[in-house]
mmCIF file with all atom_site columns, C-alpha atoms in Angstrom:
data_model
loop_
_atom_site.group_PDB
_atom_site.id
_atom_site.type_symbol
_atom_site.label_atom_id
_atom_site.label_alt_id
_atom_site.label_comp_id
_atom_site.label_asym_id
_atom_site.label_entity_id
_atom_site.label_seq_id
_atom_site.pdbx_PDB_ins_code
_atom_site.Cartn_x
_atom_site.Cartn_y
_atom_site.Cartn_z
_atom_site.occupancy
_atom_site.B_iso_or_equiv
_atom_site.pdbx_formal_charge
_atom_site.auth_seq_id
_atom_site.auth_comp_id
_atom_site.auth_asym_id
_atom_site.auth_atom_id
_atom_site.pdbx_PDB_model_num
ATOM 1   C CA . MET A 1 1   ? 32.138  -14.371 11.624  1.00 53.00 ? 1   MET A CA 1
ATOM 2   C CA . SER A 1 2   ? 28.748  -15.916 12.295  1.00 55.00 ? 2   SER A CA 1
ATOM 3   C CA . HIS A 1 3   ? 26.358  -17.065 10.187  1.00 52.00 ? 3   HIS A CA 1
ATOM 4   C CA . VAL A 1 4   ? 23.803  -14.546 11.408  1.00 51.00 ? 4   VAL A CA 1
ATOM 5   C CA . LYS A 1 5   ? 26.324  -11.668 10.912  1.00 48.00 ? 5   LYS A CA 1
ATOM 6   C CA . VAL A 1 6   ? 26.878  -12.910 7.291   1.00 45.00 ? 6   VAL A CA 1
ATOM 7   C CA . TRP A 1 7   ? 23.213  -12.738 6.504   1.00 48.00 ? 7   TRP A CA 1
ATOM 8   C CA . ARG A 1 8   ? 23.299  -9.366  8.075   1.00 46.00 ? 8   ARG A CA 1
ATOM 9   C CA . VAL A 1 9   ? 26.377  -8.080  5.675   1.00 47.00 ? 9   VAL A CA 1
ATOM 10  C CA . ILE A 1 10  ? 23.807  -9.508  2.700   1.00 45.00 ? 10  ILE A CA 1
ATOM 11  C CA . LEU A 1 11  ? 21.088  -8.548  3.905   1.00 44.00 ? 11  LEU A CA 1
ATOM 12  C CA . ALA A 1 12  ? 21.996  -4.912  4.172   1.00 49.00 ? 12  ALA A CA 1
ATOM 13  C CA . ALA A 1 13  ? 24.165  -5.144  0.471   1.00 52.00 ? 13  ALA A CA 1
ATOM 14  C CA . LEU A 1 14  ? 20.856  -6.366  -0.911  1.00 43.00 ? 14  LEU A CA 1
ATOM 15  C CA . SER A 1 15  ? 19.000  -3.365  0.478   1.00 44.00 ? 15  SER A CA 1
ATOM 16  C CA . VAL A 1 16  ? 21.288  -0.945  -0.873  1.00 39.00 ? 16  VAL A CA 1
ATOM 17  C CA . THR A 1 17  ? 21.546  -2.154  -4.099  1.00 40.00 ? 17  THR A CA 1
ATOM 18  C CA . PHE A 1 18  ? 17.559  -2.447  -4.339  1.00 40.00 ? 18  PHE A CA 1
ATOM 19  C CA . LEU A 1 19  ? 17.013  0.919   -2.957  1.00 37.00 ? 19  LEU A CA 1
ATOM 20  C CA . ALA A 1 20  ? 19.815  2.847   -5.302  1.00 42.00 ? 20  ALA A CA 1
ATOM 21  C CA . VAL A 1 21  ? 17.474  0.993   -8.415  1.00 43.00 ? 21  VAL A CA 1
ATOM 22  C CA . ALA A 1 22  ? 14.468  2.367   -7.164  1.00 48.00 ? 22  ALA A CA 1
ATOM 23  C CA . VAL A 1 23  ? 16.104  5.724   -7.190  1.00 52.00 ? 23  VAL A CA 1
ATOM 24  C CA . SER A 1 24  ? 17.289  5.391   -10.306 1.00 61.00 ? 24  SER A CA 1
ATOM 25  C CA . ALA A 1 25  ? 14.120  4.184   -11.401 1.00 72.00 ? 25  ALA A CA 1
ATOM 26  C CA . ALA A 1 26  ? 11.868  7.324   -10.045 1.00 87.00 ? 26  ALA A CA 1
ATOM 27  C CA . GLU A 1 27  ? 15.329  9.294   -11.144 1.00 95.00 ? 27  GLU A CA 1
ATOM 28  C CA . ILE A 1 28  ? 14.667  9.013   -14.970 1.00 97.00 ? 28  ILE A CA 1
ATOM 29  C CA . HIS A 1 29  ? 11.257  9.532   -14.847 1.00 97.00 ? 29  HIS A CA 1
ATOM 30  C CA . VAL A 1 30  ? 11.915  12.933  -12.540 1.00 96.00 ? 30  VAL A CA 1
ATOM 31  C CA . ALA A 1 31  ? 15.260  13.686  -15.691 1.00 97.00 ? 31  ALA A CA 1
ATOM 32  C CA . ALA A 1 32  ? 12.719  12.596  -18.473 1.00 97.00 ? 32  ALA A CA 1
ATOM 33  C CA . GLN A 1 33  ? 9.997   14.803  -17.505 1.00 96.00 ? 33  GLN A CA 1
ATOM 34  C CA . LEU A 1 34  ? 11.863  17.720  -16.927 1.00 96.00 ? 34  LEU A CA 1
ATOM 35  C CA . GLY A 1 35  ? 14.089  17.498  -20.215 1.00 97.00 ? 35  GLY A CA 1
ATOM 36  C CA . ASP A 1 36  ? 16.949  16.388  -18.709 1.00 98.00 ? 36  ASP A CA 1
ATOM 37  C CA . LEU A 1 37  ? 19.020  14.512  -21.522 1.00 98.00 ? 37  LEU A CA 1
ATOM 38  C CA . GLY A 1 38  ? 22.512  14.275  -20.227 1.00 98.00 ? 38  GLY A CA 1
ATOM 39  C CA . ARG A 1 39  ? 20.720  12.373  -17.079 1.00 97.00 ? 39  ARG A CA 1
ATOM 40  C CA . VAL A 1 40  ? 18.451  10.060  -19.081 1.00 98.00 ? 40  VAL A CA 1
ATOM 41  C CA . ARG A 1 41  ? 21.821  9.218   -21.029 1.00 98.00 ? 41  ARG A CA 1
ATOM 42  C CA . GLU A 1 42  ? 24.271  9.248   -18.458 1.00 97.00 ? 42  GLU A CA 1
ATOM 43  C CA . LEU A 1 43  ? 20.848  6.704   -16.383 1.00 97.00 ? 43  LEU A CA 1
ATOM 44  C CA . LEU A 1 44  ? 20.476  4.222   -19.107 1.00 97.00 ? 44  LEU A CA 1
ATOM 45  C CA . GLU A 1 45  ? 24.246  3.620   -19.900 1.00 96.00 ? 45  GLU A CA 1
ATOM 46  C CA . GLY A 1 46  ? 24.398  2.750   -16.361 1.00 95.00 ? 46  GLY A CA 1
ATOM 47  C CA . ASP A 1 47  ? 20.878  0.418   -16.647 1.00 96.00 ? 47  ASP A CA 1
ATOM 48  C CA . PRO A 1 48  ? 19.907  0.330   -19.914 1.00 96.00 ? 48  PRO A CA 1
ATOM 49  C CA . SER A 1 49  ? 16.565  -1.588  -18.275 1.00 96.00 ? 49  SER A CA 1
ATOM 50  C CA . LEU A 1 50  ? 14.884  1.654   -17.223 1.00 97.00 ? 50  LEU A CA 1
ATOM 51  C CA . LEU A 1 51  ? 14.184  2.803   -20.998 1.00 97.00 ? 51  LEU A CA 1
ATOM 52  C CA . GLU A 1 52  ? 10.439  0.533   -20.460 1.00 97.00 ? 52  GLU A CA 1
ATOM 53  C CA . GLU A 1 53  ? 10.786  1.055   -16.571 1.00 97.00 ? 53  GLU A CA 1
ATOM 54  C CA . LYS A 1 54  ? 7.118   1.859   -14.953 1.00 96.00 ? 54  LYS A CA 1
ATOM 55  C CA . ASP A 1 55  ? 6.295   4.313   -12.456 1.00 96.00 ? 55  ASP A CA 1
ATOM 56  C CA . GLU A 1 56  ? 3.446   3.958   -9.969  1.00 94.00 ? 56  GLU A CA 1
ATOM 57  C CA . ALA A 1 57  ? 0.975   5.248   -13.098 1.00 95.00 ? 57  ALA A CA 1
ATOM 58  C CA . GLY A 1 58  ? 2.635   2.754   -15.611 1.00 97.00 ? 58  GLY A CA 1
ATOM 59  C CA . SER A 1 59  ? 4.525   5.501   -17.234 1.00 97.00 ? 59  SER A CA 1
ATOM 60  C CA . THR A 1 60  ? 7.738   4.511   -19.113 1.00 98.00 ? 60  THR A CA 1
ATOM 61  C CA . PRO A 1 61  ? 9.952   7.398   -19.601 1.00 98.00 ? 61  PRO A CA 1
ATOM 62  C CA . LEU A 1 62  ? 8.777   7.936   -22.746 1.00 98.00 ? 62  LEU A CA 1
ATOM 63  C CA . ILE A 1 63  ? 5.516   8.744   -21.823 1.00 98.00 ? 63  ILE A CA 1
ATOM 64  C CA . VAL A 1 64  ? 6.395   10.940  -18.985 1.00 98.00 ? 64  VAL A CA 1
ATOM 65  C CA . ALA A 1 65  ? 9.121   12.942  -21.762 1.00 98.00 ? 65  ALA A CA 1
ATOM 66  C CA . CYS A 1 66  ? 6.721   13.203  -23.838 1.00 98.00 ? 66  CYS A CA 1
ATOM 67  C CA . SER A 1 67  ? 3.994   14.387  -21.001 1.00 97.00 ? 67  SER A CA 1
ATOM 68  C CA . GLY A 1 68  ? 6.312   17.481  -20.666 1.00 97.00 ? 68  GLY A CA 1
ATOM 69  C CA . GLY A 1 69  ? 6.831   17.978  -24.252 1.00 98.00 ? 69  GLY A CA 1
ATOM 70  C CA . GLN A 1 70  ? 10.532  16.837  -24.105 1.00 98.00 ? 70  GLN A CA 1
ATOM 71  C CA . MET A 1 71  ? 11.222  16.628  -28.010 1.00 98.00 ? 71  MET A CA 1
ATOM 72  C CA . GLU A 1 72  ? 14.787  15.961  -27.598 1.00 98.00 ? 72  GLU A CA 1
ATOM 73  C CA . VAL A 1 73  ? 14.460  13.738  -24.788 1.00 98.00 ? 73  VAL A CA 1
ATOM 74  C CA . ALA A 1 74  ? 11.736  11.563  -26.681 1.00 98.00 ? 74  ALA A CA 1
ATOM 75  C CA . ARG A 1 75  ? 13.759  11.040  -29.777 1.00 98.00 ? 75  ARG A CA 1
ATOM 76  C CA . TYR A 1 76  ? 16.597  9.543   -28.113 1.00 98.00 ? 76  TYR A CA 1
ATOM 77  C CA . LEU A 1 77  ? 14.566  7.513   -25.964 1.00 98.00 ? 77  LEU A CA 1
ATOM 78  C CA . ILE A 1 78  ? 12.982  6.356   -29.189 1.00 98.00 ? 78  ILE A CA 1
ATOM 79  C CA . GLY A 1 79  ? 16.173  5.405   -30.727 1.00 98.00 ? 79  GLY A CA 1
ATOM 80  C CA . ILE A 1 80  ? 17.474  3.617   -28.411 1.00 98.00 ? 80  ILE A CA 1
ATOM 81  C CA . GLY A 1 81  ? 14.691  1.438   -28.930 1.00 98.00 ? 81  GLY A CA 1
ATOM 82  C CA . ALA A 1 82  ? 11.588  2.408   -26.633 1.00 98.00 ? 82  ALA A CA 1
ATOM 83  C CA . ASP A 1 83  ? 8.291   1.417   -27.519 1.00 98.00 ? 83  ASP A CA 1
ATOM 84  C CA . ILE A 1 84  ? 6.390   4.082   -29.294 1.00 97.00 ? 84  ILE A CA 1
ATOM 85  C CA . ASN A 1 85  ? 3.199   1.875   -28.234 1.00 97.00 ? 85  ASN A CA 1
ATOM 86  C CA . ALA A 1 86  ? 3.644   1.053   -24.797 1.00 98.00 ? 86  ALA A CA 1
ATOM 87  C CA . GLY A 1 87  ? 0.614   2.819   -22.253 1.00 98.00 ? 87  GLY A CA 1
ATOM 88  C CA . ASP A 1 88  ? 0.681   3.072   -19.038 1.00 98.00 ? 88  ASP A CA 1
ATOM 89  C CA . ASN A 1 89  ? -2.116  1.551   -16.430 1.00 97.00 ? 89  ASN A CA 1
ATOM 90  C CA . GLU A 1 90  ? -5.327  3.621   -18.679 1.00 98.00 ? 90  GLU A CA 1
ATOM 91  C CA . ASP A 1 91  ? -3.128  2.462   -21.698 1.00 98.00 ? 91  ASP A CA 1
ATOM 92  C CA . SER A 1 92  ? -2.802  6.097   -22.534 1.00 98.00 ? 92  SER A CA 1
ATOM 93  C CA . ARG A 1 93  ? 0.446   6.456   -24.672 1.00 98.00 ? 93  ARG A CA 1
ATOM 94  C CA . ALA A 1 94  ? 3.236   8.763   -25.863 1.00 98.00 ? 94  ALA A CA 1
ATOM 95  C CA . ILE A 1 95  ? 0.504   10.748  -28.234 1.00 98.00 ? 95  ILE A CA 1
ATOM 96  C CA . HIS A 1 96  ? -1.805  10.804  -25.727 1.00 98.00 ? 96  HIS A CA 1
ATOM 97  C CA . LEU A 1 97  ? 0.236   12.607  -23.235 1.00 98.00 ? 97  LEU A CA 1
ATOM 98  C CA . ALA A 1 98  ? 2.293   14.522  -26.280 1.00 98.00 ? 98  ALA A CA 1
ATOM 99  C CA . GLY A 1 99  ? -1.393  16.295  -26.705 1.00 98.00 ? 99  GLY A CA 1
ATOM 100 C CA . VAL A 1 100 ? -1.359  16.932  -23.287 1.00 97.00 ? 100 VAL A CA 1
ATOM 101 C CA . SER A 1 101 ? 1.844   19.154  -23.257 1.00 97.00 ? 101 SER A CA 1
ATOM 102 C CA . GLY A 1 102 ? 0.693   20.783  -26.631 1.00 97.00 ? 102 GLY A CA 1
ATOM 103 C CA . ASN A 1 103 ? 3.838   20.426  -28.481 1.00 98.00 ? 103 ASN A CA 1
ATOM 104 C CA . THR A 1 104 ? 2.643   19.877  -32.086 1.00 98.00 ? 104 THR A CA 1
ATOM 105 C CA . GLU A 1 105 ? 6.456   19.125  -33.071 1.00 98.00 ? 105 GLU A CA 1
ATOM 106 C CA . LEU A 1 106 ? 6.310   15.979  -31.089 1.00 98.00 ? 106 LEU A CA 1
ATOM 107 C CA . ILE A 1 107 ? 3.057   14.968  -32.040 1.00 98.00 ? 107 ILE A CA 1
ATOM 108 C CA . GLY A 1 108 ? 3.850   15.089  -35.650 1.00 98.00 ? 108 GLY A CA 1
ATOM 109 C CA . TYR A 1 109 ? 6.934   13.208  -34.773 1.00 98.00 ? 109 TYR A CA 1
ATOM 110 C CA . LEU A 1 110 ? 5.015   10.499  -33.250 1.00 98.00 ? 110 LEU A CA 1
ATOM 111 C CA . LEU A 1 111 ? 2.484   10.332  -36.361 1.00 98.00 ? 111 LEU A CA 1
ATOM 112 C CA . ASP A 1 112 ? 5.313   10.616  -38.613 1.00 98.00 ? 112 ASP A CA 1
ATOM 113 C CA . LEU A 1 113 ? 6.212   7.294   -36.796 1.00 97.00 ? 113 LEU A CA 1
ATOM 114 C CA . GLY A 1 114 ? 3.377   5.624   -37.180 1.00 97.00 ? 114 GLY A CA 1
ATOM 115 C CA . MET A 1 115 ? 0.942   6.244   -34.429 1.00 98.00 ? 115 MET A CA 1
ATOM 116 C CA . GLU A 1 116 ? -2.392  6.513   -35.192 1.00 98.00 ? 116 GLU A CA 1
ATOM 117 C CA . VAL A 1 117 ? -3.931  9.795   -34.652 1.00 98.00 ? 117 VAL A CA 1
ATOM 118 C CA . ASP A 1 118 ? -6.831  8.502   -33.272 1.00 98.00 ? 118 ASP A CA 1
ATOM 119 C CA . THR A 1 119 ? -5.758  5.668   -30.859 1.00 97.00 ? 119 THR A CA 1
ATOM 120 C CA . ARG A 1 120 ? -7.900  5.604   -27.692 1.00 98.00 ? 120 ARG A CA 1
ATOM 121 C CA . ASP A 1 121 ? -6.966  4.429   -24.127 1.00 98.00 ? 121 ASP A CA 1
ATOM 122 C CA . GLU A 1 122 ? -9.591  2.529   -21.598 1.00 98.00 ? 122 GLU A CA 1
ATOM 123 C CA . ASN A 1 123 ? -11.749 5.908   -21.648 1.00 97.00 ? 123 ASN A CA 1
ATOM 124 C CA . GLY A 1 124 ? -11.807 6.323   -24.870 1.00 98.00 ? 124 GLY A CA 1
ATOM 125 C CA . MET A 1 125 ? -9.726  9.636   -25.024 1.00 98.00 ? 125 MET A CA 1
ATOM 126 C CA . THR A 1 126 ? -7.995  10.164  -27.383 1.00 98.00 ? 126 THR A CA 1
ATOM 127 C CA . ALA A 1 127 ? -4.739  13.241  -28.162 1.00 98.00 ? 127 ALA A CA 1
ATOM 128 C CA . LEU A 1 128 ? -7.634  15.378  -29.744 1.00 98.00 ? 128 LEU A CA 1
ATOM 129 C CA . LEU A 1 129 ? -9.546  15.090  -27.144 1.00 98.00 ? 129 LEU A CA 1
ATOM 130 C CA . PHE A 1 130 ? -6.447  15.342  -24.357 1.00 97.00 ? 130 PHE A CA 1
ATOM 131 C CA . ALA A 1 131 ? -5.299  18.526  -26.004 1.00 97.00 ? 131 ALA A CA 1
ATOM 132 C CA . GLY A 1 132 ? -8.669  20.397  -25.986 1.00 95.00 ? 132 GLY A CA 1
ATOM 133 C CA . TYR A 1 133 ? -9.240  19.607  -22.211 1.00 94.00 ? 133 TYR A CA 1
ATOM 134 C CA . ARG A 1 134 ? -6.045  20.892  -21.800 1.00 93.00 ? 134 ARG A CA 1
ATOM 135 C CA . GLY A 1 135 ? -6.862  24.285  -23.469 1.00 91.00 ? 135 GLY A CA 1
ATOM 136 C CA . GLN A 1 136 ? -4.594  23.401  -26.511 1.00 95.00 ? 136 GLN A CA 1
ATOM 137 C CA . LYS A 1 137 ? -5.794  25.376  -28.845 1.00 93.00 ? 137 LYS A CA 1
ATOM 138 C CA . GLU A 1 138 ? -2.771  25.023  -31.198 1.00 96.00 ? 138 GLU A CA 1
ATOM 139 C CA . ALA A 1 139 ? -2.307  21.233  -30.931 1.00 97.00 ? 139 ALA A CA 1
ATOM 140 C CA . VAL A 1 140 ? -5.848  20.793  -31.452 1.00 97.00 ? 140 VAL A CA 1
ATOM 141 C CA . GLU A 1 141 ? -6.124  22.915  -35.063 1.00 96.00 ? 141 GLU A CA 1
ATOM 142 C CA . TYR A 1 142 ? -2.697  21.263  -35.792 1.00 98.00 ? 142 TYR A CA 1
ATOM 143 C CA . LEU A 1 143 ? -4.369  17.271  -34.846 1.00 98.00 ? 143 LEU A CA 1
ATOM 144 C CA . ILE A 1 144 ? -6.672  18.119  -36.969 1.00 97.00 ? 144 ILE A CA 1
ATOM 145 C CA . SER A 1 145 ? -5.168  18.972  -39.996 1.00 97.00 ? 145 SER A CA 1
ATOM 146 C CA . ARG A 1 146 ? -2.957  15.676  -39.543 1.00 98.00 ? 146 ARG A CA 1
ATOM 147 C CA . GLY A 1 147 ? -6.599  14.189  -40.227 1.00 98.00 ? 147 GLY A CA 1
ATOM 148 C CA . ALA A 1 148 ? -8.013  13.497  -36.341 1.00 98.00 ? 148 ALA A CA 1
ATOM 149 C CA . ASP A 1 149 ? -11.517 12.854  -35.482 1.00 98.00 ? 149 ASP A CA 1
ATOM 150 C CA . ILE A 1 150 ? -13.014 16.283  -34.281 1.00 97.00 ? 150 ILE A CA 1
ATOM 151 C CA . GLY A 1 151 ? -16.409 14.136  -33.310 1.00 96.00 ? 151 GLY A CA 1
ATOM 152 C CA . ALA A 1 152 ? -14.415 11.681  -31.190 1.00 97.00 ? 152 ALA A CA 1
ATOM 153 C CA . ALA A 1 153 ? -16.374 10.798  -28.208 1.00 97.00 ? 153 ALA A CA 1
ATOM 154 C CA . THR A 1 154 ? -15.077 9.450   -24.474 1.00 97.00 ? 154 THR A CA 1
ATOM 155 C CA . ASN A 1 155 ? -16.908 6.318   -23.401 1.00 97.00 ? 155 ASN A CA 1
ATOM 156 C CA . GLY A 1 156 ? -19.033 8.726   -21.256 1.00 95.00 ? 156 GLY A CA 1
ATOM 157 C CA . GLY A 1 157 ? -19.715 10.773  -24.548 1.00 95.00 ? 157 GLY A CA 1
ATOM 158 C CA . GLY A 1 158 ? -18.587 13.806  -23.712 1.00 96.00 ? 158 GLY A CA 1
ATOM 159 C CA . THR A 1 159 ? -16.627 15.590  -26.927 1.00 97.00 ? 159 THR A CA 1
ATOM 160 C CA . LEU A 1 160 ? -14.493 18.455  -27.144 1.00 96.00 ? 160 LEU A CA 1
ATOM 161 C CA . MET A 1 161 ? -17.738 20.750  -28.152 1.00 97.00 ? 161 MET A CA 1
ATOM 162 C CA . HIS A 1 162 ? -19.344 19.150  -24.810 1.00 96.00 ? 162 HIS A CA 1
ATOM 163 C CA . ALA A 1 163 ? -15.660 20.160  -23.258 1.00 94.00 ? 163 ALA A CA 1
ATOM 164 C CA . ALA A 1 164 ? -15.932 23.868  -24.732 1.00 95.00 ? 164 ALA A CA 1
ATOM 165 C CA . SER A 1 165 ? -19.472 24.299  -23.680 1.00 95.00 ? 165 SER A CA 1
ATOM 166 C CA . TYR A 1 166 ? -18.888 23.328  -20.386 1.00 92.00 ? 166 TYR A CA 1
ATOM 167 C CA . SER A 1 167 ? -16.013 25.816  -19.511 1.00 93.00 ? 167 SER A CA 1
ATOM 168 C CA . GLY A 1 168 ? -17.428 28.613  -21.891 1.00 94.00 ? 168 GLY A CA 1
ATOM 169 C CA . ASN A 1 169 ? -14.735 28.377  -24.165 1.00 94.00 ? 169 ASN A CA 1
ATOM 170 C CA . MET A 1 170 ? -15.305 30.504  -27.240 1.00 95.00 ? 170 MET A CA 1
ATOM 171 C CA . GLU A 1 171 ? -12.257 30.537  -28.745 1.00 94.00 ? 171 GLU A CA 1
ATOM 172 C CA . LEU A 1 172 ? -11.677 26.811  -28.779 1.00 95.00 ? 172 LEU A CA 1
ATOM 173 C CA . LEU A 1 173 ? -15.526 26.337  -29.475 1.00 96.00 ? 173 LEU A CA 1
ATOM 174 C CA . GLU A 1 174 ? -15.234 28.895  -32.727 1.00 96.00 ? 174 GLU A CA 1
ATOM 175 C CA . MET A 1 175 ? -12.583 26.989  -34.374 1.00 95.00 ? 175 MET A CA 1
ATOM 176 C CA . LEU A 1 176 ? -14.292 23.623  -34.151 1.00 96.00 ? 176 LEU A CA 1
ATOM 177 C CA . LEU A 1 177 ? -17.052 24.405  -35.724 1.00 96.00 ? 177 LEU A CA 1
ATOM 178 C CA . ALA A 1 178 ? -15.172 26.344  -38.228 1.00 95.00 ? 178 ALA A CA 1
ATOM 179 C CA . ASN A 1 179 ? -13.971 22.797  -38.718 1.00 95.00 ? 179 ASN A CA 1
ATOM 180 C CA . GLY A 1 180 ? -16.928 21.139  -39.257 1.00 95.00 ? 180 GLY A CA 1
ATOM 181 C CA . ALA A 1 181 ? -17.896 20.105  -35.807 1.00 96.00 ? 181 ALA A CA 1
ATOM 182 C CA . ASN A 1 182 ? -21.738 19.075  -35.078 1.00 94.00 ? 182 ASN A CA 1
ATOM 183 C CA . ALA A 1 183 ? -23.776 21.814  -32.826 1.00 94.00 ? 183 ALA A CA 1
ATOM 184 C CA . ASP A 1 184 ? -26.326 18.808  -32.481 1.00 92.00 ? 184 ASP A CA 1
ATOM 185 C CA . LEU A 1 185 ? -25.229 16.416  -30.833 1.00 92.00 ? 185 LEU A CA 1
ATOM 186 C CA . PRO A 1 186 ? -26.242 13.621  -28.196 1.00 91.00 ? 186 PRO A CA 1
ATOM 187 C CA . PRO A 1 187 ? -25.667 14.611  -24.844 1.00 91.00 ? 187 PRO A CA 1
ATOM 188 C CA . ASP A 1 188 ? -22.945 13.296  -22.473 1.00 92.00 ? 188 ASP A CA 1
ATOM 189 C CA . GLN A 1 189 ? -22.772 10.530  -19.561 1.00 91.00 ? 189 GLN A CA 1
ATOM 190 C CA . TYR A 1 190 ? -24.188 13.931  -17.366 1.00 90.00 ? 190 TYR A CA 1
ATOM 191 C CA . GLY A 1 191 ? -27.165 13.968  -20.066 1.00 90.00 ? 191 GLY A CA 1
ATOM 192 C CA . ASN A 1 192 ? -25.806 16.857  -21.453 1.00 90.00 ? 192 ASN A CA 1
ATOM 193 C CA . THR A 1 193 ? -25.954 18.235  -24.730 1.00 93.00 ? 193 THR A CA 1
ATOM 194 C CA . PRO A 1 194 ? -23.210 21.006  -25.571 1.00 95.00 ? 194 PRO A CA 1
ATOM 195 C CA . LEU A 1 195 ? -25.910 23.226  -25.706 1.00 94.00 ? 195 LEU A CA 1
ATOM 196 C CA . ALA A 1 196 ? -27.396 22.071  -22.376 1.00 92.00 ? 196 ALA A CA 1
ATOM 197 C CA . ALA A 1 197 ? -24.102 21.903  -20.573 1.00 91.00 ? 197 ALA A CA 1
ATOM 198 C CA . ALA A 1 198 ? -24.077 26.013  -21.355 1.00 94.00 ? 198 ALA A CA 1
ATOM 199 C CA . ALA A 1 199 ? -27.309 27.007  -20.458 1.00 92.00 ? 199 ALA A CA 1
ATOM 200 C CA . ALA A 1 200 ? -26.734 25.147  -16.723 1.00 89.00 ? 200 ALA A CA 1
ATOM 201 C CA . ARG A 1 201 ? -24.252 27.588  -16.506 1.00 90.00 ? 201 ARG A CA 1
ATOM 202 C CA . CYS A 1 202 ? -25.483 30.665  -18.147 1.00 91.00 ? 202 CYS A CA 1
ATOM 203 C CA . ARG A 1 203 ? -22.565 30.507  -20.823 1.00 94.00 ? 203 ARG A CA 1
ATOM 204 C CA . GLU A 1 204 ? -25.190 33.398  -22.822 1.00 94.00 ? 204 GLU A CA 1
ATOM 205 C CA . GLU A 1 205 ? -22.147 33.893  -25.642 1.00 96.00 ? 205 GLU A CA 1
ATOM 206 C CA . VAL A 1 206 ? -22.331 30.098  -26.002 1.00 96.00 ? 206 VAL A CA 1
ATOM 207 C CA . VAL A 1 207 ? -25.798 29.574  -25.975 1.00 95.00 ? 207 VAL A CA 1
ATOM 208 C CA . ARG A 1 208 ? -26.176 31.945  -29.030 1.00 96.00 ? 208 ARG A CA 1
ATOM 209 C CA . LEU A 1 209 ? -23.492 30.494  -30.554 1.00 96.00 ? 209 LEU A CA 1
ATOM 210 C CA . LEU A 1 210 ? -24.821 26.946  -30.427 1.00 96.00 ? 210 LEU A CA 1
ATOM 211 C CA . ILE A 1 211 ? -28.286 27.940  -31.095 1.00 95.00 ? 211 ILE A CA 1
ATOM 212 C CA . GLU A 1 212 ? -27.278 30.120  -34.486 1.00 96.00 ? 212 GLU A CA 1
ATOM 213 C CA . GLU A 1 213 ? -25.146 27.134  -35.577 1.00 96.00 ? 213 GLU A CA 1
ATOM 214 C CA . GLY A 1 214 ? -28.449 24.858  -35.170 1.00 93.00 ? 214 GLY A CA 1
ATOM 215 C CA . ALA A 1 215 ? -28.234 23.230  -31.971 1.00 92.00 ? 215 ALA A CA 1
ATOM 216 C CA . PRO A 1 216 ? -32.298 22.067  -30.662 1.00 90.00 ? 216 PRO A CA 1
ATOM 217 C CA . ILE A 1 217 ? -33.572 23.792  -28.118 1.00 84.00 ? 217 ILE A CA 1
ATOM 218 C CA . GLU A 1 218 ? -35.551 20.925  -26.768 1.00 78.00 ? 218 GLU A CA 1
ATOM 219 C CA . PRO A 1 219 ? -32.823 17.794  -28.095 1.00 65.00 ? 219 PRO A CA 1
ATOM 220 C CA . ALA A 1 220 ? -34.826 15.079  -29.754 1.00 59.00 ? 220 ALA A CA 1
ATOM 221 C CA . TYR A 1 221 ? -32.346 12.333  -27.700 1.00 61.00 ? 221 TYR A CA 1
ATOM 222 C CA . GLY A 1 222 ? -34.036 10.590  -25.127 1.00 56.00 ? 222 GLY A CA 1
ATOM 223 C CA . GLY A 1 223 ? -33.144 11.039  -21.976 1.00 55.00 ? 223 GLY A CA 1
ATOM 224 C CA . ALA A 1 224 ? -31.203 14.329  -22.184 1.00 62.00 ? 224 ALA A CA 1
ATOM 225 C CA . ASN A 1 225 ? -31.460 17.513  -20.355 1.00 63.00 ? 225 ASN A CA 1
ATOM 226 C CA . SER A 1 226 ? -33.535 20.345  -21.535 1.00 65.00 ? 226 SER A CA 1
ATOM 227 C CA . PRO A 1 227 ? -31.619 23.212  -21.901 1.00 59.00 ? 227 PRO A CA 1
ATOM 228 C CA . MET A 1 228 ? -34.769 25.601  -21.194 1.00 49.00 ? 228 MET A CA 1
ATOM 229 C CA . LEU A 1 229 ? -35.118 23.465  -17.564 1.00 48.00 ? 229 LEU A CA 1
ATOM 230 C CA . ALA A 1 230 ? -30.972 23.241  -17.039 1.00 49.00 ? 230 ALA A CA 1
ATOM 231 C CA . ALA A 1 231 ? -30.893 27.510  -17.286 1.00 49.00 ? 231 ALA A CA 1
ATOM 232 C CA . ALA A 1 232 ? -33.697 27.774  -14.881 1.00 44.00 ? 232 ALA A CA 1
#
């Protein structure tokens, strides 16, 4: 066999190997997301390095499992040494994605392992903010009961009060206020206080509630949008 043919055989073998590794790496994230514990276990037994393999978003199998609320998979991965503090490309971690899923059992498990309830990613997002933005009311209540900062704000100044006011989510808004949230907050990155945000979207019921809870019709914050003008 010529040298050229030998190299072709070697390159073909390497290509198959690299393809198999890439397929396994992609497959473990899919299996973790779907909660397929048997397949996750099988893949890791074949290649233990997949435990901390990251996808294009920088997510490990544990982070992906948490985003799907897959308690059994998350428990297994952590049990064999997965890093619970690993972050994705924006430093969102297992606790953040558990908030997205709304699985309170999983959130509690991660907190009991020592994860900080108010851990922030690069955008200033906490598990509470992730849960609230996804409308996971039960998870929001649970996180508050575990000491989460109800007034936590993103790097842009947005809080759950802003988000609930923007969207008109009265159920979330009433729950936040009942747990001590402040109706009079500084503006977010768009210049809106919760009241201005609600007024701009004609959320009449929200506007009424926020005023009753002490939100000023004309905010004292410099640069804030006026609720009166926003409603015009």
